[in-house]
Amino acid sequence: MEEWTVKVNHSAVKKEKPKTDQLEFGRVFTDHMFIMDYSVPLGWHDPRIVPYEPLTIDPSAMTFHYGQSVFEGLKAYYTPEGDIHLFRPEKNLQRLNRSNDRLCIPPIDEAFILQAIKQLVYLDKEWIPTAEGTSLYIRPFIISTEPFIGVAPSHQYKLIVILSPVGAYYKEGINPVKIAVENQYVRTVKGGTGEAKTGGNYAASLKAQELCAQKGFTQVLWLDGLEKKYIEEVGSMNVFFKINGKVYTPALNGSILEGVTRNSVIQMLQYWNIPVIEEKLAIDDLYQAYLDETLEEAFGTGTAAVISPIGQLSWENKDLYINEGKTGKISKALYDTLTGIQYGREKDPFDWIEKVTKKNTVKQ
Amino acid sequence: MEEWTVKVNHSAVKKEKPKTDQLEFGRVFTDHMFIMDYSVPLGWHDPRIVPYEPLTIDPSAMTFHYGQSVFEGLKAYYTPEGDIHLFRPEKNLQRLNRSNDRLCIPPIDEAFILQAIKQLVYLDKEWIPTAEGTSLYIRPFIISTEPFIGVAPSHQYKLIVILSPVGAYYKEGINPVKIAVENQYVRTVKGGTGEAKTGGNYAASLKAQELCAQKGFTQVLWLDGLEKKYIEEVGSMNVFFKINGKVYTPALNGSILEGVTRNSVIQMLQYWNIPVIEEKLAIDDLYQAYLDETLEEAFGTGTAAVISPIGQLSWENKDLYINEGKTGKISKALYDTLTGIQYGREKDPFDWIEKVTKKNTVKQ
Ligand SMILES: Cc1ncc(COP(=O)(O)O)c(C=O)c1O
Ligand SMILES: Cc1ncc(COP(=O)(O)O)c(C=O)c1O
């Protein structure tokens, strides 16, 4: 880690915080943000915490034209004891650098940015909501800012971290959703950018999402872009299926995002001695398991929902009702244990939690 | 066309214009820009021409996170008589709306935006360079500006048009380039966003472009994302091959951008009674034609270069030298005729030119 210090420019005003029962996702932001610039030949420089405020960017900045950008998403949680927890934040920063590599964005110093995030969260800690299931969402992102409309990697970037207090994902307890298998649109394909957390993947997903919402579904289940045969992800989550006592999830293949929650679920299941299999999963085989009555549970995993049980899956006019549309046992156990660790209600056998304290040092 | 008028806020200062021999592509912008906003329930509103200046945008604006954006590129040319020409601008605005549809962005009024572009070009006409091969590049683009970090279509947008004087693409006359066939990375795939002019496609292309440049190539030739077998585009251009007296270009298939130059080249060849065939083109077949000595010419087409002859194509350690690395007859004739029409040196049998005049009415 390089020897940097973060200059802090305190906000003159403290904005009003939203009421706990009015918390939404991603609409309200805290008093401060972190910024750092990249240029040639300075590299990443001038790390600073400043009041949350609009950016001033040239209309020719590359990010507006050629989508060279990456982002991350993680959360800070208040424990009943008043500690502040981050959940495996180093995984997000490692992934940010993998995304950077795919998008030709210069790498960041992961340890330093983690320390900067902790400093920012600590400064705005009054914004971390305390009610059941609420948290502070942390959004690091990098945009290309060179004022040049040629198709080439930018020579200038901004790394920004903003914070948003978010409500409980499940207002009335964990609840199964209806998912439609997407047969026309494709999110990404091997050789593309699916492994990276970059805007274009999400832009590409909007159309399918809009059409499925019109038909009353919450999300789409993406099939692979090559054969439209193998299961990839569900919405912006990784996906798991319990079949005949074993848990299956699509193997990482270059077009699936490597979720931090996915990895945590796999470790947790192994810890519980439940077999987990990462492999290519054909939608036909899943349907066969359903007909054979061996498809026991299905769920998505991601930072926002943690575990999102799938109660109904629609595929080519067939409706699969999974576990009678109810939350399965494993889904529930995973949800309870993961959130238990995140909120500090359960012990953390994996050393996943990183505390945010006044000193904000990074765990060695 | 709705009844709108464009408010004009004149720039107090006139920036210094670059010297003709120092003109690059896309680094210098004119004195003014056009902006229009979209919101719910106002729709597109407040069209205005303002001094070229930085945008002030919230860091949570969707465009920075989820890449929901589209753009276009066209040019204004000065004729020897001092007329200002646009080349088939309505095609660009039609394509902008097709891109909008794919990206869940509300449609624009094509005729009105064309009129606004003409008004902007006319206002900044002193910026149109007059030297051989120079022009004023016009960049309309739309970004999603709602301050909300949820994955969903934005409810707020900005349409912006900026102008940049650009130098001659070929400083020493039209010149063949070296192209490498890309076997690993993919630009896009059927069901994705390849047909749309949206940032993510270009972000996805940077890595392959960077690697091929290191090996001394100008651009990559993209194969289809499914089988890595069929030819799609070359860099940010459509591609044509003359084989045994006939001209072939990949058929539009959902992942190829429908170029205005591509369409113009097809019409021009038909006008000359040269057979043009749009079909699936396997890279193996192209190689076979090379071995059979029937591959006579290859060239890319796009607004920037108009025609870019391909002198060398590298594919799996094989080097194809096309037309002895020289510009072919058809390539040259197409370049001369298209630029002739654009710059008003030749007559325009297709009615492709739209003049920019003080009144700036749109051709009916
Ligand atoms: C496309 C996609 N897949 C999966 C995930 C789940 O990843 P994680 O568990 O790290 O939140 C996310 C969200 O981050 C995502 O955007
Ligand atoms: C991916 C891609 N293909 C092809 C083209 C050529 O299109 P046009 O002839 O309209 O400039 C462009 C450039 O606009 C492009 O970006």
Short mmCIF file of N, CA and C and ligand atoms in Angstrom, two decimals, chain A residues 71-73 92 95 187 197 202 233 235-238 257-262 301-304, ligand 1:
data_model
loop_
_atom_site.label_atom_id
_atom_site.label_comp_id
_atom_site.label_asym_id
_atom_site.label_seq_id
_atom_site.Cartn_x
_atom_site.Cartn_y
_atom_site.Cartn_z
N PHE A 71 -17.95 -0.51 -11.64
CA PHE A 71 -18.46 -0.15 -10.32
C PHE A 71 -18.46 -1.35 -9.39
N GLU A 72 -18.75 -1.08 -8.11
CA GLU A 72 -18.90 -2.13 -7.11
C GLU A 72 -20.08 -1.80 -6.21
N GLY A 73 -20.47 -2.76 -5.40
CA GLY A 73 -21.56 -2.55 -4.47
C GLY A 73 -21.34 -3.40 -3.23
N ASN A 92 -14.67 -7.24 -3.00
CA ASN A 92 -15.20 -6.24 -3.93
C ASN A 92 -14.08 -5.46 -4.60
N ARG A 95 -12.42 -7.59 -7.15
CA ARG A 95 -13.26 -7.68 -8.35
C ARG A 95 -13.20 -6.37 -9.15
N ARG A 187 -27.60 -10.99 -22.03
CA ARG A 187 -26.89 -10.01 -21.20
C ARG A 187 -25.46 -9.85 -21.69
N LYS A 197 -17.93 -5.92 -13.74
CA LYS A 197 -19.06 -5.11 -13.29
C LYS A 197 -18.95 -3.77 -14.01
N TYR A 202 -25.44 -3.92 -17.77
CA TYR A 202 -26.72 -3.56 -17.14
C TYR A 202 -27.60 -2.84 -18.15
N GLU A 233 -27.44 -16.44 -14.83
CA GLU A 233 -27.71 -15.68 -13.62
C GLU A 233 -29.20 -15.34 -13.58
N GLY A 235 -31.43 -11.97 -13.02
CA GLY A 235 -31.36 -10.52 -12.82
C GLY A 235 -29.93 -10.13 -12.53
N SER A 236 -29.70 -9.43 -11.45
CA SER A 236 -28.33 -9.10 -11.04
C SER A 236 -27.92 -9.96 -9.85
N MET A 237 -28.24 -11.24 -9.94
CA MET A 237 -27.85 -12.17 -8.86
C MET A 237 -27.31 -13.45 -9.47
N ASN A 238 -26.48 -14.14 -8.72
CA ASN A 238 -26.12 -15.50 -9.08
C ASN A 238 -27.26 -16.42 -8.66
N LEU A 257 -20.98 -13.08 -13.54
CA LEU A 257 -20.28 -12.28 -12.54
C LEU A 257 -19.96 -13.15 -11.32
N GLU A 258 -18.76 -13.03 -10.81
CA GLU A 258 -18.36 -13.82 -9.64
C GLU A 258 -18.82 -13.11 -8.38
N GLY A 259 -20.00 -13.47 -7.90
CA GLY A 259 -20.60 -12.78 -6.76
C GLY A 259 -19.90 -13.10 -5.45
N VAL A 260 -19.80 -12.09 -4.60
CA VAL A 260 -19.24 -12.29 -3.26
C VAL A 260 -20.21 -13.15 -2.45
N THR A 261 -21.50 -12.92 -2.64
CA THR A 261 -22.50 -13.72 -1.92
C THR A 261 -22.46 -15.17 -2.42
N ARG A 262 -22.32 -15.35 -3.72
CA ARG A 262 -22.19 -16.70 -4.30
C ARG A 262 -21.06 -17.47 -3.62
N THR A 301 -28.60 -15.06 -5.33
CA THR A 301 -27.73 -14.51 -4.28
C THR A 301 -27.10 -13.21 -4.74
N GLY A 302 -27.09 -12.22 -3.87
CA GLY A 302 -26.46 -10.95 -4.20
C GLY A 302 -26.44 -10.04 -2.98
N THR A 303 -25.63 -9.02 -3.05
CA THR A 303 -25.46 -8.12 -1.90
C THR A 303 -26.77 -7.46 -1.47
N ALA A 304 -27.61 -7.08 -2.44
CA ALA A 304 -28.83 -6.35 -2.11
C ALA A 304 -29.80 -7.22 -1.31
C1 LIG C 1 -24.80 -9.30 -12.71
C2 LIG C 1 -24.64 -9.60 -11.26
N1 LIG C 1 -24.56 -10.88 -10.88
C3 LIG C 1 -24.40 -11.22 -9.58
C4 LIG C 1 -24.33 -10.26 -8.59
C5 LIG C 1 -24.14 -10.67 -7.15
O1 LIG C 1 -22.85 -10.30 -6.71
P1 LIG C 1 -22.57 -10.00 -5.19
O2 LIG C 1 -22.96 -11.22 -4.43
O3 LIG C 1 -21.09 -9.72 -5.12
O4 LIG C 1 -23.40 -8.81 -4.80
C6 LIG C 1 -24.45 -8.91 -8.93
C7 LIG C 1 -24.48 -7.85 -7.93
O5 LIG C 1 -23.46 -7.39 -7.50
C8 LIG C 1 -24.58 -8.57 -10.30
O6 LIG C 1 -24.65 -7.29 -10.69
#
